[in-house]
Short mmCIF file of C-alpha atoms and ligand atoms in Angstrom, two decimals:
data_model
loop_
_atom_site.label_atom_id
_atom_site.label_comp_id
_atom_site.label_asym_id
_atom_site.label_seq_id
_atom_site.Cartn_x
_atom_site.Cartn_y
_atom_site.Cartn_z
CA MET U 1 0.00 0.00 0.00
CA GLY U 2 1.96 3.07 -1.23
CA THR U 3 5.51 3.90 -0.31
CA PRO U 4 7.08 2.02 2.59
CA VAL U 5 7.58 3.90 5.83
CA ASP U 6 11.09 4.35 7.20
CA SER U 7 10.90 3.02 10.74
CA SER U 8 14.64 2.85 11.29
CA LYS U 9 14.49 5.25 14.26
CA GLY U 10 11.35 4.58 16.27
CA LEU U 11 9.42 1.39 16.89
CA LEU U 12 6.01 0.59 15.52
CA LEU U 13 4.04 -1.55 17.95
CA ILE U 14 0.87 -3.30 16.84
CA ILE U 15 -1.59 -4.53 19.44
CA SER U 16 -4.45 -6.75 18.27
CA GLY U 17 -6.96 -9.04 19.89
CA PRO U 18 -10.61 -9.97 19.65
CA SER U 19 -13.31 -7.71 21.05
CA GLY U 20 -13.95 -8.30 24.75
CA VAL U 21 -10.36 -9.33 25.47
CA GLY U 22 -9.45 -6.05 27.19
CA LYS U 23 -7.02 -4.82 24.58
CA THR U 24 -8.07 -1.16 24.79
CA THR U 25 -7.26 -1.10 28.53
CA ILE U 26 -3.98 -2.92 27.95
CA THR U 27 -3.04 -0.58 25.09
CA HIS U 28 -3.77 2.45 27.23
CA ARG U 29 -1.65 1.21 30.13
CA VAL U 30 1.22 0.15 27.87
CA ARG U 31 1.16 3.58 26.22
CA VAL U 32 1.41 5.35 29.57
CA ARG U 33 4.11 3.03 30.95
CA LEU U 34 6.30 3.30 27.85
CA ASN U 35 5.57 6.95 27.06
CA ALA U 36 4.37 5.90 23.61
CA VAL U 37 2.12 7.65 21.11
CA PHE U 38 -1.28 6.18 20.22
CA SER U 39 -2.24 6.22 16.57
CA VAL U 40 -5.77 7.63 16.28
CA SER U 41 -7.54 5.67 13.56
CA MET U 42 -10.20 6.94 11.20
CA THR U 43 -13.49 5.10 11.30
CA THR U 44 -16.95 5.21 9.80
CA ARG U 45 -18.50 3.44 12.78
CA PRO U 46 -20.97 5.52 14.81
CA ILE U 47 -19.55 7.30 17.84
CA THR U 48 -20.67 5.91 21.23
CA ARG U 49 -20.90 7.47 24.70
CA GLU U 50 -17.52 6.00 25.60
CA ASP U 51 -15.75 7.62 22.63
CA THR U 52 -14.11 11.00 22.31
CA ASP U 53 -13.76 12.23 18.73
CA GLY U 54 -10.14 12.92 17.85
CA VAL U 55 -8.88 10.96 20.89
CA ASP U 56 -10.19 7.41 20.46
CA TYR U 57 -10.95 7.73 16.76
CA HIS U 58 -11.50 10.33 14.08
CA PHE U 59 -15.16 9.73 13.25
CA ILE U 60 -15.81 10.39 9.57
CA ASP U 61 -18.35 9.32 6.95
CA GLU U 62 -17.78 6.74 4.24
CA ALA U 63 -17.16 9.29 1.46
CA GLN U 64 -14.48 11.03 3.54
CA PHE U 65 -12.91 7.68 4.41
CA LYS U 66 -12.72 6.62 0.77
CA ARG U 67 -11.20 9.97 -0.20
CA HIS U 68 -8.42 9.53 2.37
CA ARG U 69 -7.86 5.94 1.37
CA ASP U 70 -7.79 6.65 -2.37
CA ALA U 71 -5.39 9.56 -1.86
CA GLY U 72 -2.93 7.15 -0.18
CA LYS U 73 -3.29 8.81 3.20
CA LEU U 74 -3.87 5.54 5.05
CA LEU U 75 -1.11 3.13 5.96
CA GLU U 76 -3.62 0.27 6.10
CA TRP U 77 -7.35 -0.14 6.31
CA ALA U 78 -9.94 -2.84 6.90
CA LYS U 79 -13.67 -3.32 7.10
CA VAL U 80 -14.64 -4.60 10.54
CA PHE U 81 -18.27 -5.33 11.55
CA GLY U 82 -19.42 -3.48 8.40
CA ASN U 83 -17.50 -0.28 9.21
CA TYR U 84 -14.26 1.04 7.74
CA TYR U 85 -11.20 1.56 9.93
CA GLY U 86 -7.83 2.91 8.85
CA THR U 87 -4.51 4.21 10.15
CA PRO U 88 -3.54 7.73 9.05
CA ARG U 89 -0.08 7.54 7.49
CA ARG U 90 1.40 10.91 8.41
CA PRO U 91 1.41 10.76 12.22
CA VAL U 92 3.03 7.32 12.04
CA GLU U 93 5.78 8.56 9.71
CA GLU U 94 6.42 11.67 11.79
CA ASN U 95 6.53 9.94 15.17
CA LEU U 96 8.77 7.14 13.94
CA ALA U 97 11.12 9.69 12.37
CA ASP U 98 11.24 11.36 15.81
CA GLY U 99 12.33 8.05 17.32
CA ARG U 100 9.06 7.52 19.20
CA LEU U 101 7.27 4.29 20.08
CA MET U 102 4.04 4.36 18.09
CA ILE U 103 1.13 2.08 19.01
CA LEU U 104 -1.43 0.87 16.50
CA GLU U 105 -4.46 -0.92 17.95
CA ILE U 106 -5.71 -2.63 14.81
CA ASP U 107 -7.25 -5.89 13.65
CA VAL U 108 -5.38 -8.88 12.19
CA GLU U 109 -6.03 -7.92 8.55
CA GLY U 110 -4.56 -4.47 9.18
CA ALA U 111 -1.57 -6.00 10.97
CA ILE U 112 -0.89 -8.26 7.98
CA GLN U 113 -0.87 -5.23 5.66
CA ILE U 114 1.49 -3.29 7.95
CA LYS U 115 3.88 -6.21 8.31
CA LYS U 116 4.21 -6.37 4.51
CA ASN U 117 5.22 -2.70 4.29
CA MET U 118 7.16 -2.52 7.54
CA PRO U 119 8.57 -5.94 8.41
CA ASP U 120 10.44 -4.54 11.39
CA CYS U 121 7.28 -3.61 13.28
CA PHE U 122 6.63 -5.49 16.54
CA ALA U 123 3.25 -7.13 16.98
CA LEU U 124 1.45 -8.41 20.08
CA PHE U 125 -1.78 -10.38 20.13
CA ILE U 126 -3.93 -10.37 23.26
CA GLU U 127 -5.85 -13.57 23.89
CA PRO U 128 -8.56 -14.53 26.36
CA PRO U 129 -7.72 -17.34 28.84
CA SER U 130 -10.42 -19.47 27.19
CA GLU U 131 -13.36 -19.24 24.81
CA ASP U 132 -15.78 -19.50 27.73
CA VAL U 133 -14.20 -16.57 29.49
CA LEU U 134 -14.39 -14.48 26.33
CA LEU U 135 -18.07 -15.22 25.87
CA GLN U 136 -18.74 -14.28 29.52
CA ARG U 137 -16.82 -11.02 29.11
CA LEU U 138 -18.72 -10.09 25.95
CA ARG U 139 -22.00 -10.69 27.80
CA ARG U 140 -20.87 -8.77 30.87
CA ARG U 141 -20.24 -5.61 28.83
CA GLN U 142 -24.02 -5.43 28.31
CA ARG U 143 -23.48 -3.36 25.22
CA GLU U 144 -25.23 -5.58 22.72
CA ASP U 145 -28.07 -8.05 22.27
CA GLU U 146 -27.39 -11.82 22.31
CA GLN U 147 -27.30 -12.12 18.52
CA THR U 148 -24.65 -9.39 18.22
CA ILE U 149 -22.67 -10.99 21.06
CA ARG U 150 -22.77 -14.35 19.27
CA GLY U 151 -21.56 -12.63 16.08
CA ARG U 152 -18.65 -10.98 17.92
CA PHE U 153 -17.80 -14.27 19.58
CA ALA U 154 -17.68 -16.13 16.25
CA ARG U 155 -15.52 -13.39 14.76
CA ALA U 156 -13.26 -13.46 17.83
CA LYS U 157 -12.63 -17.17 17.43
CA HIS U 158 -11.88 -16.69 13.75
CA GLU U 159 -9.53 -13.78 14.54
CA ILE U 160 -7.57 -15.84 17.09
CA ASP U 161 -7.10 -18.66 14.53
CA ARG U 162 -6.08 -16.17 11.86
CA ALA U 163 -3.59 -14.49 14.22
CA ARG U 164 -1.97 -17.84 15.00
CA GLU U 165 -1.62 -18.92 11.39
CA CYS U 166 -0.58 -15.61 9.74
CA GLY U 167 2.91 -15.47 11.27
CA VAL U 168 2.72 -11.71 11.92
CA TYR U 169 2.65 -11.75 15.72
CA ASP U 170 5.86 -11.77 17.74
CA ALA U 171 4.16 -12.65 21.01
CA PHE U 172 0.79 -13.84 22.30
CA ILE U 173 -0.29 -12.54 25.70
CA VAL U 174 -3.11 -14.12 27.67
CA ASN U 175 -5.23 -11.59 29.51
CA ASP U 176 -6.30 -13.53 32.57
CA VAL U 177 -5.20 -11.09 35.27
CA LEU U 178 -5.03 -7.59 33.79
CA ASP U 179 -1.96 -6.34 35.71
CA VAL U 180 0.00 -9.44 34.72
CA ALA U 181 -0.96 -9.07 31.05
CA VAL U 182 0.10 -5.39 31.09
CA ASP U 183 3.45 -6.30 32.71
CA GLN U 184 4.04 -9.00 30.10
CA ALA U 185 3.24 -6.63 27.22
CA VAL U 186 5.53 -3.92 28.62
CA GLN U 187 8.30 -6.48 29.19
CA ALA U 188 7.97 -7.87 25.66
CA VAL U 189 8.40 -4.37 24.18
CA ALA U 190 11.26 -3.49 26.54
CA ASP U 191 13.07 -6.73 25.58
CA GLU U 192 12.57 -5.97 21.90
CA LEU U 193 13.92 -2.41 22.28
CA GLU U 194 16.94 -3.79 24.14
CA ARG U 195 17.50 -6.44 21.47
CA ARG U 196 17.45 -3.78 18.74
CA ARG U 197 19.74 -1.47 20.68
CA LYS U 198 22.28 -4.28 21.08
CA SER U 199 22.17 -5.29 17.43
CA GLN U 200 22.64 -1.64 16.38
CA THR U 201 25.65 -1.28 18.69
CA GLN U 202 27.15 -4.42 17.17
CA GLU U 203 26.66 -3.06 13.65
CA VAL U 204 28.64 0.16 14.41
P1 5GP G 1 -13.99 -0.91 17.98
O1 5GP G 1 -15.01 -0.31 17.05
O2 5GP G 1 -14.59 -1.96 18.88
O3 5GP G 1 -13.20 0.15 18.71
O4 5GP G 1 -12.93 -1.68 17.06
C1 5GP G 1 -13.28 -2.77 16.26
C2 5GP G 1 -12.04 -3.43 15.69
O5 5GP G 1 -11.41 -2.58 14.74
C3 5GP G 1 -10.98 -3.78 16.72
O6 5GP G 1 -10.49 -5.08 16.43
C4 5GP G 1 -9.90 -2.74 16.49
O7 5GP G 1 -8.63 -3.20 16.86
C5 5GP G 1 -10.01 -2.58 14.99
N1 5GP G 1 -9.43 -1.30 14.52
C6 5GP G 1 -9.46 -0.10 15.12
N2 5GP G 1 -8.81 0.82 14.40
C7 5GP G 1 -8.32 0.17 13.31
C8 5GP G 1 -7.54 0.59 12.18
O8 5GP G 1 -7.16 1.73 12.02
N3 5GP G 1 -7.25 -0.37 11.26
C9 5GP G 1 -7.66 -1.67 11.39
N4 5GP G 1 -7.28 -2.52 10.44
N5 5GP G 1 -8.40 -2.09 12.43
C10 5GP G 1 -8.72 -1.18 13.39
#
């Protein structure tokens, strides 16, 4: 998708996981702990009470989304639950050039696209402890009716299978106890940064 992004300075971190797994909370905590920058995606999905426009997402209509996409302004995009989602290219390029850690919270299809353009990104997949637990968590959110929950659950199972087989993810983290999952995610990124620092020192 367009020209590759030079990520030689900063680190691009992808965090994915099925809905209901707690990835938004984990992403938020990882961002704070590692002083990272969160990539604000564009989406055509309707805004909810929990969302802040410009902070969680840029909420736009389908025509605007397609204009951005067709003008090459998105690094990747996907259609999820009937709505378009995409990562604006410029903030990613600018933050990586500044040497920052940039976090993309995107789905598996988006992660596959990014990995093709930027093979040196680092990708984490958050998993539920079991399918039963995921189904319980989706129900507990009380956001949707049973049919929608069943749909999300089926998609979640498919997404976990896809994540395992696609070869894009560097680590899989089970979110059983939230604090432990956050620690593991932070540690995985810290280890990766250290590994890269060492290999750069060896190259000089
Ligand atoms: P939600 O609407 O529940 O916030 O997100 C639905 C799904 O879309 C999640 O799996 C989320 O990770 C994914 N998503 C959010 N932003 C993007 C994006 O910019 N690109 C892609 N490919 N997926 C995204």
